[in-house]
Coordinates of N, CA and C in Angstrom, one line a residue:
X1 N 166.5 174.4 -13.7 CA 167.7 173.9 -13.1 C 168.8 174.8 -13.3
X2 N 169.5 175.0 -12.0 CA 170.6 176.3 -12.0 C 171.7 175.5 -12.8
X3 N 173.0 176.3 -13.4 CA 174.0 176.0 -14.4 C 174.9 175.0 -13.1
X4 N 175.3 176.3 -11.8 CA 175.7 175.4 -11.0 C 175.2 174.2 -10.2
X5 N 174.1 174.0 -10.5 CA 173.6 172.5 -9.8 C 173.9 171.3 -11.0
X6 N 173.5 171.5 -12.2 CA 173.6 170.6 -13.0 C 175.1 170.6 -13.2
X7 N 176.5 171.2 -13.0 CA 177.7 171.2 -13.1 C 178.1 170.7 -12.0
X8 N 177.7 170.2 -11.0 CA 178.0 169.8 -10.0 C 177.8 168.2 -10.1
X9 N 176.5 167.7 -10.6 CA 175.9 166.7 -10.6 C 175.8 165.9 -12.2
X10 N 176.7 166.6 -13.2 CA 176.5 165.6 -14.8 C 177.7 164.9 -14.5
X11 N 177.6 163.8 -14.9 CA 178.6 162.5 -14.7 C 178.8 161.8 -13.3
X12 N 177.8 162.0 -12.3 CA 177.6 161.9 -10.8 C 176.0 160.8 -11.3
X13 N 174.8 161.1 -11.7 CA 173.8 161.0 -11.1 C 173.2 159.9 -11.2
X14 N 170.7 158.8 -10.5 CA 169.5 157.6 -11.0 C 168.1 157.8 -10.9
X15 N 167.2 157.0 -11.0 CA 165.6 157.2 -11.2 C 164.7 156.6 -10.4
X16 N 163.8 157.1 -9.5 CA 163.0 156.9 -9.0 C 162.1 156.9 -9.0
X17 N 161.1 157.7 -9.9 CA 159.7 158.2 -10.5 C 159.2 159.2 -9.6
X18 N 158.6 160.2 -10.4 CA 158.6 161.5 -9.8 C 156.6 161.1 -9.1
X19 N 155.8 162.4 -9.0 CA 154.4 162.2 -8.6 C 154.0 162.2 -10.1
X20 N 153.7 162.8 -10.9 CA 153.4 162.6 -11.9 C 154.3 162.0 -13.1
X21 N 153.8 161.6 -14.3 CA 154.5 160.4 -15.4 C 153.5 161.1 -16.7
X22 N 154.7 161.3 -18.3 CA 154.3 161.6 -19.0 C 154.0 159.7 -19.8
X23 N 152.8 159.6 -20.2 CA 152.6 157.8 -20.9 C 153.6 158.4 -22.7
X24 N 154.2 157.2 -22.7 CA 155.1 157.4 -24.0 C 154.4 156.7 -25.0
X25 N 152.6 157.5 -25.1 CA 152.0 157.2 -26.4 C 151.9 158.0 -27.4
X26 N 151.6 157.9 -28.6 CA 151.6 158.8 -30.0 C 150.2 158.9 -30.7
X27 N 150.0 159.7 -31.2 CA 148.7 159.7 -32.0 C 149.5 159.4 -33.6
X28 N 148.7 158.1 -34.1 CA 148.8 157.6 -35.1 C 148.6 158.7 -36.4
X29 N 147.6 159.7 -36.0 CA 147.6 160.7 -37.2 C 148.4 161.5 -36.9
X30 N 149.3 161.6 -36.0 CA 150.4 162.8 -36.0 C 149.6 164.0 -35.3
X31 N 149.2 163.6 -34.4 CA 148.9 164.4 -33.5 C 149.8 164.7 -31.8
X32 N 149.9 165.4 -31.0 CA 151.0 165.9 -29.7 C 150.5 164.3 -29.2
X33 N 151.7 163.9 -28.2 CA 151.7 163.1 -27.4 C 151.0 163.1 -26.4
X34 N 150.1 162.0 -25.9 CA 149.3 161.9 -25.5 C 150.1 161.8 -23.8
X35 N 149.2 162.8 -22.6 CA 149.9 162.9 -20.9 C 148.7 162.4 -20.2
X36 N 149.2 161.5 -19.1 CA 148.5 161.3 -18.4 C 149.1 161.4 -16.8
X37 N 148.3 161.8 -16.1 CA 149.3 162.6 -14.6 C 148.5 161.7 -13.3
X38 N 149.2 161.0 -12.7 CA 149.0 160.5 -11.5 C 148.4 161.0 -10.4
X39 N 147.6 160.7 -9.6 CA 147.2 161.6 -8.3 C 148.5 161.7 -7.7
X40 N 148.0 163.0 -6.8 CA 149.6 162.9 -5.7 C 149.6 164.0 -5.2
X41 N 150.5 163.7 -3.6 CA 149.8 165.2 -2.7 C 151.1 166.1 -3.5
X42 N 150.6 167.3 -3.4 CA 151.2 168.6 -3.6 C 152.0 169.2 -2.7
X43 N 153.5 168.8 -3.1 CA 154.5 169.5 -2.5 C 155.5 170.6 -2.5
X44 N 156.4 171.3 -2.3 CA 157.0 172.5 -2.5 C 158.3 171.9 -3.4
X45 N 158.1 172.7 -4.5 CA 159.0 172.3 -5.8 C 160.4 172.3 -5.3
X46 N 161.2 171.2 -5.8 CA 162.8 171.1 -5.5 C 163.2 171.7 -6.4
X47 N 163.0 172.3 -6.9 CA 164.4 173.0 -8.1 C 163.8 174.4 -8.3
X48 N 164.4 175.2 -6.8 CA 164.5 176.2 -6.6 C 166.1 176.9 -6.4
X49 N 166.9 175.8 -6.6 CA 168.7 176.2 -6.5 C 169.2 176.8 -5.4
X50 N 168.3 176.3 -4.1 CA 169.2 176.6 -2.8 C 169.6 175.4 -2.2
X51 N 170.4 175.4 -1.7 CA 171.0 174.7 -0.6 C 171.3 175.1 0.6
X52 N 170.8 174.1 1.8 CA 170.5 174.6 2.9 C 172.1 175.0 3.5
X53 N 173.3 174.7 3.2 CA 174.4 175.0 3.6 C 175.1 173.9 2.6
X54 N 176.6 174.9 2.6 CA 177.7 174.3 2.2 C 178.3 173.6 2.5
X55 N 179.0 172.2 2.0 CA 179.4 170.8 3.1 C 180.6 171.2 2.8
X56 N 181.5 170.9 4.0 CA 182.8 170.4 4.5 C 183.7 169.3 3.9
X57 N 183.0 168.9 3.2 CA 183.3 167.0 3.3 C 184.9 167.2 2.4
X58 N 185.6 166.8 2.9 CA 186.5 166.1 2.5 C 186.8 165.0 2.2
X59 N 187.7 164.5 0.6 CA 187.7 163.2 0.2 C 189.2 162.9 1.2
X60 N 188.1 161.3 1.6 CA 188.9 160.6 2.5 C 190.6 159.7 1.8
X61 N 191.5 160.0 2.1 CA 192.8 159.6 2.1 C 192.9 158.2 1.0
X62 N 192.4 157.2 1.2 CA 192.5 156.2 0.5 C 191.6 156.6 -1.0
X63 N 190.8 157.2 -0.7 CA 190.4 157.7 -2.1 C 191.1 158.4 -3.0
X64 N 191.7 159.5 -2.6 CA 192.9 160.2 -3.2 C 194.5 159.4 -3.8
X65 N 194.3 158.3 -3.2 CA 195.4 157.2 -3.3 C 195.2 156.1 -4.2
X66 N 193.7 156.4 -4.2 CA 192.9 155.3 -5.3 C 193.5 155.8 -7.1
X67 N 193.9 154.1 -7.7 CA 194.2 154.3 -8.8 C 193.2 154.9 -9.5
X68 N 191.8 154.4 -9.1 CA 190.5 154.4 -9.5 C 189.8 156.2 -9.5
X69 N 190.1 156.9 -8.3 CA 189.6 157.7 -8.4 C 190.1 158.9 -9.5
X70 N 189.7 159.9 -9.8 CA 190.0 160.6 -11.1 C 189.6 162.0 -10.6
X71 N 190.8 163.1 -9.7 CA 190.1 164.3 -9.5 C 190.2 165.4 -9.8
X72 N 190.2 165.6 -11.4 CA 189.6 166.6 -12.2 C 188.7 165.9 -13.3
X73 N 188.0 166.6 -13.8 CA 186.8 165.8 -15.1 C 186.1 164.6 -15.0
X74 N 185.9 163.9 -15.9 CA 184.9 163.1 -16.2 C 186.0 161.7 -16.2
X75 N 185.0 160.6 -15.2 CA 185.5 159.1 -15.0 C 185.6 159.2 -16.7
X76 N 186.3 158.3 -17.5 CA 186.4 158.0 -18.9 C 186.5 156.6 -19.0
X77 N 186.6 155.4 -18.1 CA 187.2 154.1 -17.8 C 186.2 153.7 -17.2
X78 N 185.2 153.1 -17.5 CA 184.3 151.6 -16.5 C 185.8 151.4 -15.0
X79 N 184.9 151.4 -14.0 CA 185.6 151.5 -13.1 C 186.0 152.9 -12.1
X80 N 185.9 153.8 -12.9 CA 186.7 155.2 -12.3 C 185.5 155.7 -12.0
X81 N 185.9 156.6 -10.9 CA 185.0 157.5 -10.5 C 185.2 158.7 -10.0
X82 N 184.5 159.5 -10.0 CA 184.6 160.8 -9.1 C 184.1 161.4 -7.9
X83 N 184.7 162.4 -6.6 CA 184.2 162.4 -5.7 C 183.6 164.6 -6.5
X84 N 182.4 164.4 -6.1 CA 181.8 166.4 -6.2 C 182.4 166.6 -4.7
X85 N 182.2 168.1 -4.4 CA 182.8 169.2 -3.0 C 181.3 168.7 -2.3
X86 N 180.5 168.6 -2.4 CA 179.6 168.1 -1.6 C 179.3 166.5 -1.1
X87 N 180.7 165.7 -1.9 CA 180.3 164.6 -0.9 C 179.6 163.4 -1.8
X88 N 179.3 163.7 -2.9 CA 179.0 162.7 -4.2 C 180.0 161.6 -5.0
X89 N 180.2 160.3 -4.6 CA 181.1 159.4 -5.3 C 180.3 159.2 -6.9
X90 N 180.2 159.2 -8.0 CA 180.0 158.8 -8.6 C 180.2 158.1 -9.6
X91 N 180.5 156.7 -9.7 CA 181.6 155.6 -10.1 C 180.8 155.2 -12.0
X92 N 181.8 154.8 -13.0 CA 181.3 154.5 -14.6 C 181.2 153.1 -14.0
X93 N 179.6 152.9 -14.7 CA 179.9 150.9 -14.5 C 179.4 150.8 -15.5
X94 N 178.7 151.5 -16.3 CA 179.1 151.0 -18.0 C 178.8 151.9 -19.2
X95 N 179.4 152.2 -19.8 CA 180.0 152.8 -21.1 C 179.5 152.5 -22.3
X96 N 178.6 152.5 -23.4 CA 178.1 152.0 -24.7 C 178.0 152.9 -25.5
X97 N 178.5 152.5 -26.5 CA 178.3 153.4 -27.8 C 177.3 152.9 -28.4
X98 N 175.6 153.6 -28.8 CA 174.8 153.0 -29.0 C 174.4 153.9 -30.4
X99 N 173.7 153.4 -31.1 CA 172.9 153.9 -32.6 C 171.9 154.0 -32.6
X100 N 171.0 155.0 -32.4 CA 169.4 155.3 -32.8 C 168.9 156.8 -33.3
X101 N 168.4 156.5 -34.4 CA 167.7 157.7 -34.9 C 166.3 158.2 -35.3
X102 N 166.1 159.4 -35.2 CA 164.6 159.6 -35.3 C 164.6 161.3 -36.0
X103 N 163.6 160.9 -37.0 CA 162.8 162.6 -36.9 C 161.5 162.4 -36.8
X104 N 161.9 164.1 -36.4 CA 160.4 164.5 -35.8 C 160.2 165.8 -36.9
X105 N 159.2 165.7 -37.8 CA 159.1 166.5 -38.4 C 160.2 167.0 -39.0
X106 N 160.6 168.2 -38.8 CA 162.1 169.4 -39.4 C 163.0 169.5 -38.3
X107 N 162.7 168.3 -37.3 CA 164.3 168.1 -36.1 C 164.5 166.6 -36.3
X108 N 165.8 166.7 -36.2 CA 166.5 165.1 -35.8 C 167.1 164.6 -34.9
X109 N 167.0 163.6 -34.7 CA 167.8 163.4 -33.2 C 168.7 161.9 -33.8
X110 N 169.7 161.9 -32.9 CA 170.8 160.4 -33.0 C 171.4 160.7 -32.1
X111 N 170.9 159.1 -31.2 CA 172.0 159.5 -30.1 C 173.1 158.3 -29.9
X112 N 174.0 158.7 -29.4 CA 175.7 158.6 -29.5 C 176.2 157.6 -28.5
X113 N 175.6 157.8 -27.3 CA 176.2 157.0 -26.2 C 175.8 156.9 -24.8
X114 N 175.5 156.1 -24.3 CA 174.8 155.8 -23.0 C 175.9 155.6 -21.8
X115 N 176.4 156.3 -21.0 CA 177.0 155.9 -19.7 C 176.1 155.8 -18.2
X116 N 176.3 154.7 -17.7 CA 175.5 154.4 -16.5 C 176.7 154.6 -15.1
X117 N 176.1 154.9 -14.6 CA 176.7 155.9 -12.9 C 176.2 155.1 -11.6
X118 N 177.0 154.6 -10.9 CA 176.2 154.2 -9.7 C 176.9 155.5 -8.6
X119 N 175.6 155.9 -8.3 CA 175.9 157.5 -6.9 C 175.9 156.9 -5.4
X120 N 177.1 157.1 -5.0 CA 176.9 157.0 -3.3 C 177.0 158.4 -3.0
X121 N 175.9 158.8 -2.2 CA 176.1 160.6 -1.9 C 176.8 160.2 -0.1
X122 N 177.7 160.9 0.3 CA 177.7 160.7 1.7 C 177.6 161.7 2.9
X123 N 177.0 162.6 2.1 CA 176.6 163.8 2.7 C 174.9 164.2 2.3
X124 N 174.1 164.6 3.3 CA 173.0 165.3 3.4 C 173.0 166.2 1.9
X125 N 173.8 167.2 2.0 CA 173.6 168.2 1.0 C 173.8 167.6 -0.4
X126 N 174.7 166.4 -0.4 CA 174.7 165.3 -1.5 C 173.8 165.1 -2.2
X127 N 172.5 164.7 -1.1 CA 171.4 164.0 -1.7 C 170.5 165.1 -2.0
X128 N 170.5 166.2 -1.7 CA 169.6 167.2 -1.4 C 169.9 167.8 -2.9
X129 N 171.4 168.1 -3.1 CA 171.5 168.7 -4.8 C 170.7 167.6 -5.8
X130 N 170.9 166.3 -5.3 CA 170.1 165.6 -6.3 C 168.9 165.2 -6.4
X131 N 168.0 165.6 -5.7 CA 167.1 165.8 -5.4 C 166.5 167.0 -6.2
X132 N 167.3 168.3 -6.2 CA 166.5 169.0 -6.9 C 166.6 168.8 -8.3
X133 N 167.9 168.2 -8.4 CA 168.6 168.4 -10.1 C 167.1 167.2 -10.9
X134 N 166.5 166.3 -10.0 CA 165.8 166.0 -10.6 C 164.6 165.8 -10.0
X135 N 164.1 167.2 -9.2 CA 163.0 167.1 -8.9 C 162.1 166.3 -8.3
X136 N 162.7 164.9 -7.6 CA 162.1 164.3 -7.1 C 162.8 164.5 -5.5
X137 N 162.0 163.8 -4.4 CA 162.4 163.4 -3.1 C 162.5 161.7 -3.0
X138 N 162.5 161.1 -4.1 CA 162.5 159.7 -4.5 C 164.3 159.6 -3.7
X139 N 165.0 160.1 -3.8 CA 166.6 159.8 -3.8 C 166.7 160.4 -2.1
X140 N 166.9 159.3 -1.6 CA 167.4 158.8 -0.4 C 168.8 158.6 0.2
X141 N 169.6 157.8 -0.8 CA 170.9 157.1 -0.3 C 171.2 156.8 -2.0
X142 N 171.9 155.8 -2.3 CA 172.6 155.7 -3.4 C 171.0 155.5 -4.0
X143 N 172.0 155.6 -5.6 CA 171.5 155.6 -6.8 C 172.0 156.1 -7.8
X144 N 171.0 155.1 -9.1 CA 171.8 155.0 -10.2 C 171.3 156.0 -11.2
X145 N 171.9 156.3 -12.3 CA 171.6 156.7 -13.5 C 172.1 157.0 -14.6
X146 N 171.6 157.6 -16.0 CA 172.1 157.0 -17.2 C 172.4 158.7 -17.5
X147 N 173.8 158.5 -18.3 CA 173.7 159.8 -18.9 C 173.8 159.9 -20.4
X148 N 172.6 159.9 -21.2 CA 172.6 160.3 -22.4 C 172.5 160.8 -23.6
X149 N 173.6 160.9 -24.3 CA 174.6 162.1 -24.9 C 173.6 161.7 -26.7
X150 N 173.3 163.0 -27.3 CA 172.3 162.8 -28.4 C 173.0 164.2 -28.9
X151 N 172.9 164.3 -30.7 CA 172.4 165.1 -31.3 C 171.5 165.7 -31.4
X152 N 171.3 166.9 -31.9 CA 169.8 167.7 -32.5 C 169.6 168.7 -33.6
X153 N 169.7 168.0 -34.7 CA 169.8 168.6 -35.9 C 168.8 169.5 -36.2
X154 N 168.7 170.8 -36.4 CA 167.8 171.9 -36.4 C 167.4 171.9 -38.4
X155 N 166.6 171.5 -38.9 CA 166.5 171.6 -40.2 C 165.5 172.9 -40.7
X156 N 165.0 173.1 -39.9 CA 163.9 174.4 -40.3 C 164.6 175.7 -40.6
X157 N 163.8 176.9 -40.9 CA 164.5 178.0 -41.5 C 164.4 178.8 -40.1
X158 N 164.3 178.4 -38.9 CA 164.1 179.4 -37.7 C 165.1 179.1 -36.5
X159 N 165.3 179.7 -35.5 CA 166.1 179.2 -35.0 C 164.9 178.5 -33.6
X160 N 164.9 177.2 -33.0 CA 164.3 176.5 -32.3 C 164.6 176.5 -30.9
X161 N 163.9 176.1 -30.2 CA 163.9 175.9 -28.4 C 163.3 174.7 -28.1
X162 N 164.0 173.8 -26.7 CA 163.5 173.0 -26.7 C 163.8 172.3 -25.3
X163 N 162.8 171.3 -24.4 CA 163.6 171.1 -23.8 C 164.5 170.2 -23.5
X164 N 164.2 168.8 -24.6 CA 165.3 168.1 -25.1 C 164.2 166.8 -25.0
X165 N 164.6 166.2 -24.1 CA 163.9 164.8 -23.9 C 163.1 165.7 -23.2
X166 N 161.4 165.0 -23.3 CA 160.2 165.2 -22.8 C 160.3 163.8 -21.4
X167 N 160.2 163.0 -22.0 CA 159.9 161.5 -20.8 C 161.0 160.3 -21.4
X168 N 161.2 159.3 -20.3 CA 161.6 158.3 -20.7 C 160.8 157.3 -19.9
X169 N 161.1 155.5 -20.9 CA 160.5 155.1 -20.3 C 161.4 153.6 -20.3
X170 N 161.2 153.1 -18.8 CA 161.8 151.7 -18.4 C 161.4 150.7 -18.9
X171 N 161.7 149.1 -18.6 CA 161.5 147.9 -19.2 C 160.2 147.6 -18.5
X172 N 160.8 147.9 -17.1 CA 159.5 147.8 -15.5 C 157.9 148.5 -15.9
X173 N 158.4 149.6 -16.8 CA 157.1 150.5 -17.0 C 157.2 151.6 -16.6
X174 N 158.1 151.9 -15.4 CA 158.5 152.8 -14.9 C 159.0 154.2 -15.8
X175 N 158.1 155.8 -15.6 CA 158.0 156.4 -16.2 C 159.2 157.9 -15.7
X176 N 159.8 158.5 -16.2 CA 160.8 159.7 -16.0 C 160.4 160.5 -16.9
X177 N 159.8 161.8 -16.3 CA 159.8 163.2 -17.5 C 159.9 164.4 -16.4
X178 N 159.7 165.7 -17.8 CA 159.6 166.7 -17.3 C 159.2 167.4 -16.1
X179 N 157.4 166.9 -16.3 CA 156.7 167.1 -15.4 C 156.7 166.3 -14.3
X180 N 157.0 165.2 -13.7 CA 157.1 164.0 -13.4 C 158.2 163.8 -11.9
X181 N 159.3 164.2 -12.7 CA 161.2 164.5 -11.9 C 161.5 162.9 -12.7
X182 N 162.7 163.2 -12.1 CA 163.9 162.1 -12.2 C 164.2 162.3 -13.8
X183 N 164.4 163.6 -14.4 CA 165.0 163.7 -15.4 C 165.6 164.9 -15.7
X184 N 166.5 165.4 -15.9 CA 167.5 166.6 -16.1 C 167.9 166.8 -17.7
X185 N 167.6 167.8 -18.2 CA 168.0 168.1 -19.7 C 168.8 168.9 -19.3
X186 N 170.3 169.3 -20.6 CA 170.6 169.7 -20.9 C 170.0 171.9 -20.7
X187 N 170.1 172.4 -19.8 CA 169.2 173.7 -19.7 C 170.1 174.6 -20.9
X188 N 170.8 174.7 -21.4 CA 171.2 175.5 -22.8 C 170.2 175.1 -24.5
X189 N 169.6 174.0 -24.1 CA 168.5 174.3 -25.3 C 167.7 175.1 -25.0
X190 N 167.1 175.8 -24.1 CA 166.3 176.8 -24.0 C 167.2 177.9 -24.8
X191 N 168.2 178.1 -25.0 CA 168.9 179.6 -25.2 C 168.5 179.2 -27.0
X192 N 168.0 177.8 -27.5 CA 168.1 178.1 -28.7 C 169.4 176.8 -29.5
X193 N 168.4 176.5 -31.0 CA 169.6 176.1 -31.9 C 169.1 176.5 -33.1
X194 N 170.0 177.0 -33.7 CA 170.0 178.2 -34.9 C 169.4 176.9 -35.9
X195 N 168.8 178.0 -36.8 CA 168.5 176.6 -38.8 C 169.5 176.1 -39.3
X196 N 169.6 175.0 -39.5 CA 171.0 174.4 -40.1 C 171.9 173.8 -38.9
X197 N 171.7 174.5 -37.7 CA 172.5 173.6 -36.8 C 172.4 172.2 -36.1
X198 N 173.9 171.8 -36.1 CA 173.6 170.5 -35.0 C 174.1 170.7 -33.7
X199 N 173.1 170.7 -32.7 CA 174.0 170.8 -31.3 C 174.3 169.0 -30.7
X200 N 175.3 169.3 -29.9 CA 175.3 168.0 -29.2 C 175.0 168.4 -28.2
X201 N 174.1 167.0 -27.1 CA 173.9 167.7 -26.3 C 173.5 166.6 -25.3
X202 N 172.5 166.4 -23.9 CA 172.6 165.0 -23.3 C 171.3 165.2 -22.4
X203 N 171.2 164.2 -22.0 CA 169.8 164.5 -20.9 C 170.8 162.8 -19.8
X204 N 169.9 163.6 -18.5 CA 170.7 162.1 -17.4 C 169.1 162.1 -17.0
X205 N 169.2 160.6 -16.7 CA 168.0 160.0 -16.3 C 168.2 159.2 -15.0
X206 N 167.1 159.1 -14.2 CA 167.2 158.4 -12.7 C 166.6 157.3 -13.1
X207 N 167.3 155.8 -12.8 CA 166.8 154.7 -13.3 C 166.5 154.4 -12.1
X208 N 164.9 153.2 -12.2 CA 164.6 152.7 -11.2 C 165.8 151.8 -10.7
X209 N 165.2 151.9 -8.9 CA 166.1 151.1 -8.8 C 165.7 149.5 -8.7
X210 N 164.4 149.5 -9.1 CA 164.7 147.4 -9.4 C 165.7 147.2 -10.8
X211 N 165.8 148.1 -11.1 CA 166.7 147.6 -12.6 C 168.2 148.4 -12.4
X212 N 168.8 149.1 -11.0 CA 169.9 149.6 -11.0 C 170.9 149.0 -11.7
X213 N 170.9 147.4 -11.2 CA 171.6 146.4 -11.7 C 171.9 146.1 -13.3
X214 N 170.5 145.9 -13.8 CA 170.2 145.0 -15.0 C 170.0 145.9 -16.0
X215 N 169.4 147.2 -15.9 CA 169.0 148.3 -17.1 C 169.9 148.1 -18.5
X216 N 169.4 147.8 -19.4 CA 170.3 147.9 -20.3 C 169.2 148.3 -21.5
X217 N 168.3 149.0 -21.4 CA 167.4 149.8 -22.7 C 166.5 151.0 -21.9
X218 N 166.7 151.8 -22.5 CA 165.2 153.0 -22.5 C 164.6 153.2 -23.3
X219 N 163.6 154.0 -23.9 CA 162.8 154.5 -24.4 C 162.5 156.3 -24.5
X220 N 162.7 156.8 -25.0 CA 162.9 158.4 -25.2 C 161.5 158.8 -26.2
X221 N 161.5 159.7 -25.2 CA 160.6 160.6 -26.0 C 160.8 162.2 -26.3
X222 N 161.0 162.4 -27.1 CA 161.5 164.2 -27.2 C 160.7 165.0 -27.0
X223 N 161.1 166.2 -27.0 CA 160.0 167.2 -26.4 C 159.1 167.9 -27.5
X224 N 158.3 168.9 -27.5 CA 157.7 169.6 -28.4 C 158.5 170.5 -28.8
X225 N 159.1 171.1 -29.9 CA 160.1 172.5 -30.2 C 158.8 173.3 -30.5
X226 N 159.6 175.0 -30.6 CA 159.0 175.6 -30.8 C 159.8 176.6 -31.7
X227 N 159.7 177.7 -32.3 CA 160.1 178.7 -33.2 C 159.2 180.2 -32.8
X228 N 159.7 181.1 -32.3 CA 159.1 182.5 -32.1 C 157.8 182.0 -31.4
X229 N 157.8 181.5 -30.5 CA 156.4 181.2 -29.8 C 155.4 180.2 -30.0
X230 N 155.8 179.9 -31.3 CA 154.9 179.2 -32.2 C 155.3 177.6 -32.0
X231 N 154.4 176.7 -31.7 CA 155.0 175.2 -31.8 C 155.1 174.8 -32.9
X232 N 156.1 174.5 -33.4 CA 157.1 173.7 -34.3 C 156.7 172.1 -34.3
X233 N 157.0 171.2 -33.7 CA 156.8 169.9 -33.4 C 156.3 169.8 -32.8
X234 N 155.3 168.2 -32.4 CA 154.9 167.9 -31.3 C 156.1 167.0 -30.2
X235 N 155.3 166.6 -29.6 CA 156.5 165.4 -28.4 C 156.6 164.2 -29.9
X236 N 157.7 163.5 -29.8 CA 158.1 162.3 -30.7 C 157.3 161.3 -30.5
X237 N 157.4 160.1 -31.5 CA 156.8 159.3 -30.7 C 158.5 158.5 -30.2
X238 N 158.0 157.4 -29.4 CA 159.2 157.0 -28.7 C 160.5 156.1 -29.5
X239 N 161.6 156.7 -29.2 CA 162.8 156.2 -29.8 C 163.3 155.1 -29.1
X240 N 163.4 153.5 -29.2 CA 164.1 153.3 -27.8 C 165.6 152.5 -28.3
X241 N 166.1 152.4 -27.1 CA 167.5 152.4 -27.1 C 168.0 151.6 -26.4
X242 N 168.8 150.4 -27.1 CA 169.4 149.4 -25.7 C 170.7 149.6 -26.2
X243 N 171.7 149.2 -24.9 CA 173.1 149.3 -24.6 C 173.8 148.3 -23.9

């Protein structure tokens, strides 16, 4: 995922389920997380970072007038929202400071805060960036999703890579990972987090939409780290999280 797609679309983006789903099971002896992959026809990968043209769109008058709208940075207020240059409204409808922690071996995670997004894209190229940003063709018209902001405490003597969250998983059953779509990490954990460091950092997730409404828990699973090539951890077993 390009720097500029995901800067376009963090604090904008929801879930749909991709063709394949990572199952958020664990091996009791501490063994890698156990994948299981869905049949499904074979299509031409979205997150190749083009867009077929650049939109025009202009935010409409009453929006600019709107106490509500907010146009620089990040909605901060349940209620506010923002419009992106391509045509993406995407409004805070709810805000939680939430507590959960986990290790995994010689990494830690705690995560901080859950904000939920309802997206109206009104442009083509709208739906099309979001689309790749999370790999699915699931996203049609509006949709919701979670953006969640976590620590990653690096305790080992090496410096680690990672790609943050592996999969998440819904109340429905409904599954979001890597392999899968409808999930966006953070792409600066690939560059690395040194020994001793803590990064903050977030992953957004596409929530179904039977639960656009009602979602108030996920389930996280982290990814495998690694050190000089070498795997470090496996996938976690799953953290979950209500808000």
């Amino acid at each position: 995922m390009k720097k500029a797609v995901i800067g376009s679309l963090i604090g904008v983006l929801v879930v749909g389920g991709g063709a394949a789903a990572v199952l958020l099971t664990h091996d009791t002896n501490g063994g890698q997380a156990k994948g299981e992959t869905s049949k499904a026809v074979v299509t031409k990968p979205l997150q190749d970072g083009k867009v077929a043209k650049k939109s025009s769109y202009s935010i409409p008058e009453k929006d600019l007038k709107n106490s509500s709208y907010v146009s620089s940075g990040a909605a901060s207020k349940v209620g506010e929202y923002t419009i992106n240059e391509q045509g993406n409204k995407a409004g805070l409808a709810v805000q939680s400071k939430v507590t959960g922690q986990l290790d995994n071996g010689q990494v830690s995670y705690k995560v901080d805060s859950i904000r939920k997004m309802a997206n109206t894209p009104a442009t083509d190229e709208a739906i099309q960036m979001a689309q790749m940003a999370f790999n699915t063709r699931d996203i049609t018209g509006d949709y919701t999703t979670l953006i969640v902001r976590y620590t990653l405490t690096n305790n080992a003597a090496k410096t680690l890579v990672t790609d943050g969250v592996n999969a998440a998983k819904f109340t429905d059953g409904s599954i979001v990972s890597v392999q899968g779509g409808g999930l966006d990490n953070d792409h600066t954990l690939t560059n690395g987090v040194e020994a001793g460091q803590t990064k903050e950092t977030f992953v957004v997730l596409l929530v179904p939409k039977s639960l656009a409404i009602s979602v108030n828990s996920v389930a996280l699973q982290f990814a495998p780290t690694y050190q000089d090539g070498q795997q470090l951890t496996d996938a976690s077993k799953p953290l979950e999280v209500k808000f």
